[in-house]
Short mmCIF file of C-alpha atoms and ligand atoms in Angstrom, two decimals:
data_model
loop_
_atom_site.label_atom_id
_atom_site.label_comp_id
_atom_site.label_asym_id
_atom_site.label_seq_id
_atom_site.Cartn_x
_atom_site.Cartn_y
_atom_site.Cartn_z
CA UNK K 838 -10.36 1.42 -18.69
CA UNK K 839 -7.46 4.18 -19.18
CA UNK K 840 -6.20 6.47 -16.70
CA UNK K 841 -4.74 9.69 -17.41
CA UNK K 842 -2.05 9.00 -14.44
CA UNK K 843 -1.47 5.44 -14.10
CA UNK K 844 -0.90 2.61 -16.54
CA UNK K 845 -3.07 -0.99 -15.32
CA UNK K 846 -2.57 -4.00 -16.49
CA UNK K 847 -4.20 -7.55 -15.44
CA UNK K 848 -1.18 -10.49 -15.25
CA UNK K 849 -3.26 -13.26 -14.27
CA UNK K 850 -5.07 -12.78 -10.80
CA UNK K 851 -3.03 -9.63 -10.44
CA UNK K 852 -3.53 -5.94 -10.91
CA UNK K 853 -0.22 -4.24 -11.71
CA UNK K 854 -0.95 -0.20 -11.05
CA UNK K 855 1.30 1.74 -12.47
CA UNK K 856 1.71 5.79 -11.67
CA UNK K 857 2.61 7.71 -14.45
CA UNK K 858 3.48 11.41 -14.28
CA UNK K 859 7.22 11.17 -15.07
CA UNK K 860 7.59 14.66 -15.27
CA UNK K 861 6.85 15.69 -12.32
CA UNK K 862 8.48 12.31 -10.67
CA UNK K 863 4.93 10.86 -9.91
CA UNK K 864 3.93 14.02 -7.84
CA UNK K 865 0.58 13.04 -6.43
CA UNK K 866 -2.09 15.38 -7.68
CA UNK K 867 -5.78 15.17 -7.30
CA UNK K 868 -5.80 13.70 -10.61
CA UNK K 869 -3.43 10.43 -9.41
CA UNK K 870 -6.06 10.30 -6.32
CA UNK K 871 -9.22 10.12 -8.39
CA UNK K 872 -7.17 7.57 -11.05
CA UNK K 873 -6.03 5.22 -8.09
CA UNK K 874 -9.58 5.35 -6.69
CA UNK K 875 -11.51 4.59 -9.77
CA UNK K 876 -8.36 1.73 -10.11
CA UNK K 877 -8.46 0.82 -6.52
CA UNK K 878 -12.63 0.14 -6.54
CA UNK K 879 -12.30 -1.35 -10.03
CA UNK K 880 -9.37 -4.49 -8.84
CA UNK K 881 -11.67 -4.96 -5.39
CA UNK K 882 -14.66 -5.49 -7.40
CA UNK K 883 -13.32 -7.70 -10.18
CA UNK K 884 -13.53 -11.17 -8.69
CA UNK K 885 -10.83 -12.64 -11.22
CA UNK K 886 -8.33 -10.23 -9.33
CA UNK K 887 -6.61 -11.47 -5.72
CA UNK K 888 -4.17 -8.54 -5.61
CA UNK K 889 -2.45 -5.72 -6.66
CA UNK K 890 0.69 -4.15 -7.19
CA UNK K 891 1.39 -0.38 -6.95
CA UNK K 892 4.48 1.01 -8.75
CA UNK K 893 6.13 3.76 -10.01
CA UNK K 894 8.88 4.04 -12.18
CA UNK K 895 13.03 3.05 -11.38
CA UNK K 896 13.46 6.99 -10.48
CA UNK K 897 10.48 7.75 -8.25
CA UNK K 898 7.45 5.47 -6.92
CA UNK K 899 5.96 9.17 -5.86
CA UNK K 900 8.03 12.10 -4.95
CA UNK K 901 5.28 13.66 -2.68
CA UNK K 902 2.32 15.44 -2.83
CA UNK K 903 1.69 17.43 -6.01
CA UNK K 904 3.71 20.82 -4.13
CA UNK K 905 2.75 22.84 -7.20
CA UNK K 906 -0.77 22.56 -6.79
CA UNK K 907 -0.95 23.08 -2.98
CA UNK K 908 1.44 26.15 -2.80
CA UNK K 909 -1.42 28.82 -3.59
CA UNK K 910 -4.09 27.14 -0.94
CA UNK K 911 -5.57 28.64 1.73
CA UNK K 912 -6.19 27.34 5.18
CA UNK K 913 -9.54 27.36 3.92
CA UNK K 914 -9.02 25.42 1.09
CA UNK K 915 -7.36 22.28 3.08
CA UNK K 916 -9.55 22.04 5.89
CA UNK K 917 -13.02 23.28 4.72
CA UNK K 918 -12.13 20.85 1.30
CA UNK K 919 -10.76 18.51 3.87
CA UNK K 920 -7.62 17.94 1.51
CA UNK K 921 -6.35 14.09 1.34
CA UNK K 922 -9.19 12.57 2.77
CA UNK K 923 -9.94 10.99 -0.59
CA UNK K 924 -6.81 8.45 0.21
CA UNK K 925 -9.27 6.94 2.83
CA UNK K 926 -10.71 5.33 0.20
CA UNK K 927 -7.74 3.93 -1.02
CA UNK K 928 -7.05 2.42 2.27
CA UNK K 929 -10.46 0.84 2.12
CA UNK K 930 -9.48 -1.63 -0.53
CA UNK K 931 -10.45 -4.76 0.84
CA UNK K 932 -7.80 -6.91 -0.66
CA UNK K 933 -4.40 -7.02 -0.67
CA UNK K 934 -2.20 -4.34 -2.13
CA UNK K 935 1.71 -4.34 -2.53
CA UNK K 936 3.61 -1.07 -3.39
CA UNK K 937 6.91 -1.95 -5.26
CA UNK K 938 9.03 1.07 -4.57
CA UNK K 939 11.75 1.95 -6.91
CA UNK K 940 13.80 5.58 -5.98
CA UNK K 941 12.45 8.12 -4.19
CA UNK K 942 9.14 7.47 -1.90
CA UNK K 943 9.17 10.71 -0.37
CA UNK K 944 5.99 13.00 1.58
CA UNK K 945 2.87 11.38 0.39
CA UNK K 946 5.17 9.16 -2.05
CA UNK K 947 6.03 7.19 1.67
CA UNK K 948 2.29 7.91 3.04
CA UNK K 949 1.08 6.01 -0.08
CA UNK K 950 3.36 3.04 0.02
CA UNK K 951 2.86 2.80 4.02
CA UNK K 952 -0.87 2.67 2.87
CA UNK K 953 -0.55 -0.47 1.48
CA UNK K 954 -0.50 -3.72 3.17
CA UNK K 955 3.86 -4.31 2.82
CA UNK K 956 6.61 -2.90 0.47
CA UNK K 957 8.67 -4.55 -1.38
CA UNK K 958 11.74 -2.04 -2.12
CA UNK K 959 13.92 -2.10 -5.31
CA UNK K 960 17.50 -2.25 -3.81
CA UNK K 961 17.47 1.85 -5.01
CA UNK K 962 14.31 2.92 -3.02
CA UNK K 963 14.61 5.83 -0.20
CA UNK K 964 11.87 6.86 1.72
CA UNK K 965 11.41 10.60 3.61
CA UNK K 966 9.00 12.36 4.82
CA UNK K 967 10.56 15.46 3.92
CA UNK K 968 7.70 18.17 4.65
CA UNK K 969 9.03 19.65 7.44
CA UNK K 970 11.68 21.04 4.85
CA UNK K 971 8.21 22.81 3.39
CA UNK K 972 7.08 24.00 6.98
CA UNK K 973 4.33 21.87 6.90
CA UNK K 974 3.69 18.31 7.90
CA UNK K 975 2.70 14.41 6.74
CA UNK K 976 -0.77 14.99 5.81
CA UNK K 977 -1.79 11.71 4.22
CA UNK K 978 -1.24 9.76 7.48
CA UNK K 979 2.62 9.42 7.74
CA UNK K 980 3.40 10.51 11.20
CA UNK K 981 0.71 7.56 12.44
CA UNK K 982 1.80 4.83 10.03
CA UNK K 983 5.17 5.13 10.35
CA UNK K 984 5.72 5.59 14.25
CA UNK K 985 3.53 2.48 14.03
CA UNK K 986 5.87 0.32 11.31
CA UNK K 987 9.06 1.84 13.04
CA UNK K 988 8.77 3.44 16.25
CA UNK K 989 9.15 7.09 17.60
CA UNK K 990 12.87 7.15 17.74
CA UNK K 991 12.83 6.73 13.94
CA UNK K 992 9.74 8.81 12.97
CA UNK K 993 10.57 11.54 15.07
CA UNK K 994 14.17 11.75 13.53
CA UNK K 995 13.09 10.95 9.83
CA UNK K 996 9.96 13.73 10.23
CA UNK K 997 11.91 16.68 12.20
CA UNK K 998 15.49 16.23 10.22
CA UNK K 999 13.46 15.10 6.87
CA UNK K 1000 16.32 12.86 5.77
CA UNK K 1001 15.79 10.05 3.72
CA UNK K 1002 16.69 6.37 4.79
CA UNK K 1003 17.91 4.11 2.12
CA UNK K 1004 16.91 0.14 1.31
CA UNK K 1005 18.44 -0.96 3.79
CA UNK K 1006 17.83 0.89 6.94
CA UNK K 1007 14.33 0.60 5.57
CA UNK K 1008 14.57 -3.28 5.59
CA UNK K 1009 16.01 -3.44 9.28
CA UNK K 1010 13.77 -1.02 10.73
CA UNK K 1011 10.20 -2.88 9.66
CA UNK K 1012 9.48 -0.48 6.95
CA UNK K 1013 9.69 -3.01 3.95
CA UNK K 1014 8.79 -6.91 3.94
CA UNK K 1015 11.79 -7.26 1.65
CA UNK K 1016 14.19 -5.70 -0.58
CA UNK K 1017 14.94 -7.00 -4.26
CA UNK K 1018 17.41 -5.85 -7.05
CA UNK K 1019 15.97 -2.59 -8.80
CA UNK K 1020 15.80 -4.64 -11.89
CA UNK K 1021 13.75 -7.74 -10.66
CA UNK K 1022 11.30 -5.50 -8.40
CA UNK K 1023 8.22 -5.49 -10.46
CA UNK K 1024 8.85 -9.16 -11.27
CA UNK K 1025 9.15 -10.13 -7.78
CA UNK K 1026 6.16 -8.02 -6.50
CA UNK K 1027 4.18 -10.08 -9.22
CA UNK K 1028 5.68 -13.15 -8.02
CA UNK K 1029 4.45 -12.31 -4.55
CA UNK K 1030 0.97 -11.14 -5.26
CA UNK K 1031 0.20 -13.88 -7.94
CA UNK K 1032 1.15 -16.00 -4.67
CA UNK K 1033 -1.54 -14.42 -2.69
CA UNK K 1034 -3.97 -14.11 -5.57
CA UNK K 1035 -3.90 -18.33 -5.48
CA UNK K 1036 -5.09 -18.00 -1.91
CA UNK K 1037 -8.73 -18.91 -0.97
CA UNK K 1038 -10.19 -15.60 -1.20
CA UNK K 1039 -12.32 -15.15 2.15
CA UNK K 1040 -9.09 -16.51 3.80
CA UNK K 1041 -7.08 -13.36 2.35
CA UNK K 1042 -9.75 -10.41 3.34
CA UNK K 1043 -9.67 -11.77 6.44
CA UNK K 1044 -6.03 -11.57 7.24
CA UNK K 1045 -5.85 -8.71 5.76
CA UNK K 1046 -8.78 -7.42 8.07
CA UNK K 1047 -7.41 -8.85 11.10
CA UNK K 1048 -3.69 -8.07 11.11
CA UNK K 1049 -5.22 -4.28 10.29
CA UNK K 1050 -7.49 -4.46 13.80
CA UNK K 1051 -4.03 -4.80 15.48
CA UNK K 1052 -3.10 -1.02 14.94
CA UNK K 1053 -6.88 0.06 16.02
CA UNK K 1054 -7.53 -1.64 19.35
CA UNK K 1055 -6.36 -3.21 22.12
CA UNK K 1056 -4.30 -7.00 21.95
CA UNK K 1057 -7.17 -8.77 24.12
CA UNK K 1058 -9.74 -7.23 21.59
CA UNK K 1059 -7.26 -7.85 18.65
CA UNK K 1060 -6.80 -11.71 19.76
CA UNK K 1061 -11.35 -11.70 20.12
CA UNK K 1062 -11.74 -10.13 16.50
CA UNK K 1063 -9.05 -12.38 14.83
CA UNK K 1064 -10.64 -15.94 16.93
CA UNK K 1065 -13.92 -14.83 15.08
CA UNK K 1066 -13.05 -14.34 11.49
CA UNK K 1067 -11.04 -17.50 12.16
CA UNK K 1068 -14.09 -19.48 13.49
CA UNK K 1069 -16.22 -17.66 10.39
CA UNK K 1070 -14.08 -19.34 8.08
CA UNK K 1071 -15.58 -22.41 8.58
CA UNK K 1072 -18.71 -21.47 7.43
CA UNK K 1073 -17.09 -21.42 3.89
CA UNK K 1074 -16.91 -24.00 1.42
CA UNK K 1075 -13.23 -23.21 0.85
CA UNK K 1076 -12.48 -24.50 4.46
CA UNK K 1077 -13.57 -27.75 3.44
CA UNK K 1078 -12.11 -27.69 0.34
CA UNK K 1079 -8.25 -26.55 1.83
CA UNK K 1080 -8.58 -29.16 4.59
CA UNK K 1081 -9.57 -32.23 2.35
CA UNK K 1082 -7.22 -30.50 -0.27
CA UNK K 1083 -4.24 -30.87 2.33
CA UNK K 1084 -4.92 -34.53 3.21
CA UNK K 1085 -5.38 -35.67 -0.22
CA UNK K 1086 -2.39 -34.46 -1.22
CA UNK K 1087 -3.65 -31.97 -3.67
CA UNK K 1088 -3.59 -28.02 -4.46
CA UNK K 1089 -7.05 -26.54 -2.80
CA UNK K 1090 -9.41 -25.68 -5.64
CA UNK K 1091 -11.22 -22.27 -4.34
CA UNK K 1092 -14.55 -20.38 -5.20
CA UNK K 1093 -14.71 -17.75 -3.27
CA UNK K 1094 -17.30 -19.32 -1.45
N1 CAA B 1659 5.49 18.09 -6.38
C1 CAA B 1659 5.49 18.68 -7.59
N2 CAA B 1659 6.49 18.52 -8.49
C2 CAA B 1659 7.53 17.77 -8.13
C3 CAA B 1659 7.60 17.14 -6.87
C4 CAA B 1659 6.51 17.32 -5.98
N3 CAA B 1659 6.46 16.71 -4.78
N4 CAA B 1659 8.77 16.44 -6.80
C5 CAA B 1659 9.40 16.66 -7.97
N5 CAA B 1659 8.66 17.45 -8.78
C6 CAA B 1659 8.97 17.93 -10.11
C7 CAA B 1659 10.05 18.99 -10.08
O1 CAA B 1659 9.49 20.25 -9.78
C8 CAA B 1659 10.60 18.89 -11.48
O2 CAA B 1659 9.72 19.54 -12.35
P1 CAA B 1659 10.28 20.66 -13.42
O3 CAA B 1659 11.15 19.84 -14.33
O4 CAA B 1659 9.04 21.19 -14.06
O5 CAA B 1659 11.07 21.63 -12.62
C9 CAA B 1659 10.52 17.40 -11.79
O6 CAA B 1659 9.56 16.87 -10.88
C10 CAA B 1659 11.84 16.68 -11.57
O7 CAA B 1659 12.26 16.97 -10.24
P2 CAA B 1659 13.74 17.50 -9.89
O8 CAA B 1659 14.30 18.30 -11.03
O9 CAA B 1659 13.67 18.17 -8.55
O10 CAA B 1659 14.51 16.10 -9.82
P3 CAA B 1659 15.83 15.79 -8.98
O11 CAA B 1659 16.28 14.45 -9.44
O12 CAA B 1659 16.80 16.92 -9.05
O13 CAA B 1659 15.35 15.71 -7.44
C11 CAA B 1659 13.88 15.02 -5.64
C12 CAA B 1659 14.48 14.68 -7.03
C13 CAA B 1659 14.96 14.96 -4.57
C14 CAA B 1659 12.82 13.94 -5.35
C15 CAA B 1659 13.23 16.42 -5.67
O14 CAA B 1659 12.39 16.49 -6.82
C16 CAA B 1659 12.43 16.76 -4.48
O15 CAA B 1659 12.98 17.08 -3.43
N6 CAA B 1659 11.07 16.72 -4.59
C17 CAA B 1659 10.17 17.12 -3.54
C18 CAA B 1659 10.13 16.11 -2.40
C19 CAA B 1659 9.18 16.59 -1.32
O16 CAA B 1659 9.38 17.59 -0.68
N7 CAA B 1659 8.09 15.81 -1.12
C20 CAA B 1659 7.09 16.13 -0.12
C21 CAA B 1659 5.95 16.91 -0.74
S1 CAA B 1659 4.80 17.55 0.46
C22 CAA B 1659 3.83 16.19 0.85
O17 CAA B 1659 4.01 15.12 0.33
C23 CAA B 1659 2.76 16.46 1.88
C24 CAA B 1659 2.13 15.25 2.46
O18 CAA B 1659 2.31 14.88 3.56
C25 CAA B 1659 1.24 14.44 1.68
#
């Protein structure tokens, strides 16, 4: 399958998504939303795939929301079209998802990577929410997923002054698992996924499930919903296969099963 706005490629059990509108820095138009989509559903149905990668280039992972095509619409437009709701479907993938971001993750460039389950940032990467500058607001969700990766202080400062925090600050203030040399960053984001792509596969949705349930509900609930998918797990043959696996001394050999 081609895309007109991303470049995929399988490496193994990995799905390496590429955006690919250069010229506008990776602006995120409707067309990038229906590619990622169609990308998105096409990785969580292919059993052969255990996770993906979402990139952009050294320059820009996204520089926003596509700000040429939403300067001429109408309140009308946005809310009766309910504009960006399509990226709920992106954050219904069902496994896991790493954004590698290189340069500027800016507006919905942020939103998107925050959408995935961590970021890995190239040692270059800054990340803004810059729309106040625009006299609007985060629209794809970043006022909620960021006060909940960094806090208030931080969102509140980063969303009313629109500045941009570099690797670094993004590193010490929860925003990124990690940050790698610009050069290695798709390698290591590989590295990483083709890690969790060797992982039993029920395992993976569920942690992925469950450490998502901790930003929608309370910790008592949280601690229920997490005891549950742990005690479903051993209804599946890969339980018994990681547990004999461990005391034979061997790597697990999973089916999904
Ligand atoms: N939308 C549309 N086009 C964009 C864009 C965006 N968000 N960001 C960059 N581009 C385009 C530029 O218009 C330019 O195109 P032309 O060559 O046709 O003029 C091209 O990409 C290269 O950009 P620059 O010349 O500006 O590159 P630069 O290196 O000088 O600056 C930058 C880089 C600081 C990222 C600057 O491009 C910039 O500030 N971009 C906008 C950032 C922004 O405001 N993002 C938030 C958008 S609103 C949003 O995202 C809403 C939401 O919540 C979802």
């Amino acid at each position: 399958m081609t895309y007109e706005t991303l470049l995929v490629e399988q490496r193994g059990g990995v799905t390496l998504i590429t955006l690919n509108r250069p010229q506008a820095l990776n602006a995120l138009n409707s067309q990038v939303l229906a590619d990622l989509i169609s990308a998105l559903a096409a990785f969580d149905a292919d059993p052969s795939q255990g996770c993906a990668v979402l990139t952009g280039s050294e320059k820009a992972f996204a520089a926003g929301a596509d700000i040429k095509e939403m300067a001429s619409q109408s309140f009308a437009d946005m809310y009766g079209g309910n504009f960006f709701a399509g990226y709920d479907r992106v954050t219904a993938t069902r496994k896991p998802v790493i954004a590698a971001v290189a340069g500027y993750a800016l507006g919905g460039g942020c939103e998107l990577a925050m959408m995935c389950d961590f970021i890995i940032a190239g040692d270059n990467a800054k990340f803004g929410q810059p729309e106040i500058k625009l006299a609007v607001t985060p629209g794809m969700g970043g006022s909620q997923r960021m006060a909940r990766a960094i806090g208030k202080a931080k969102t509140m400062d980063m969303c009313l002054t629109g500045r941009m925090m570099d690797a670094t600050e993004a590193e010490q203030s929860g925003l990124v698992a990690r940050v790698v040399p610009v050069a290695d960053l798709v390698e290591e984001a590989v590295k990483a996924a083709t890690t969790i792509a060797g992982m039993a596969p029920l395992a993976t949705l569920a942690v992925k499930e469950m450490v998502n349930a901790a930003f929608e509900t309370t910790l008592q609930q949280g601690v229920v919903f997490e005891r549950r998918l742990f005690h479903g797990l051993f209804g599946s043959e890969d339980q018994t296969e990681g547990m004999a696996a461990f005391v034979e001394k061997r790597p697990g050999n999973w089916t999904g099963r």
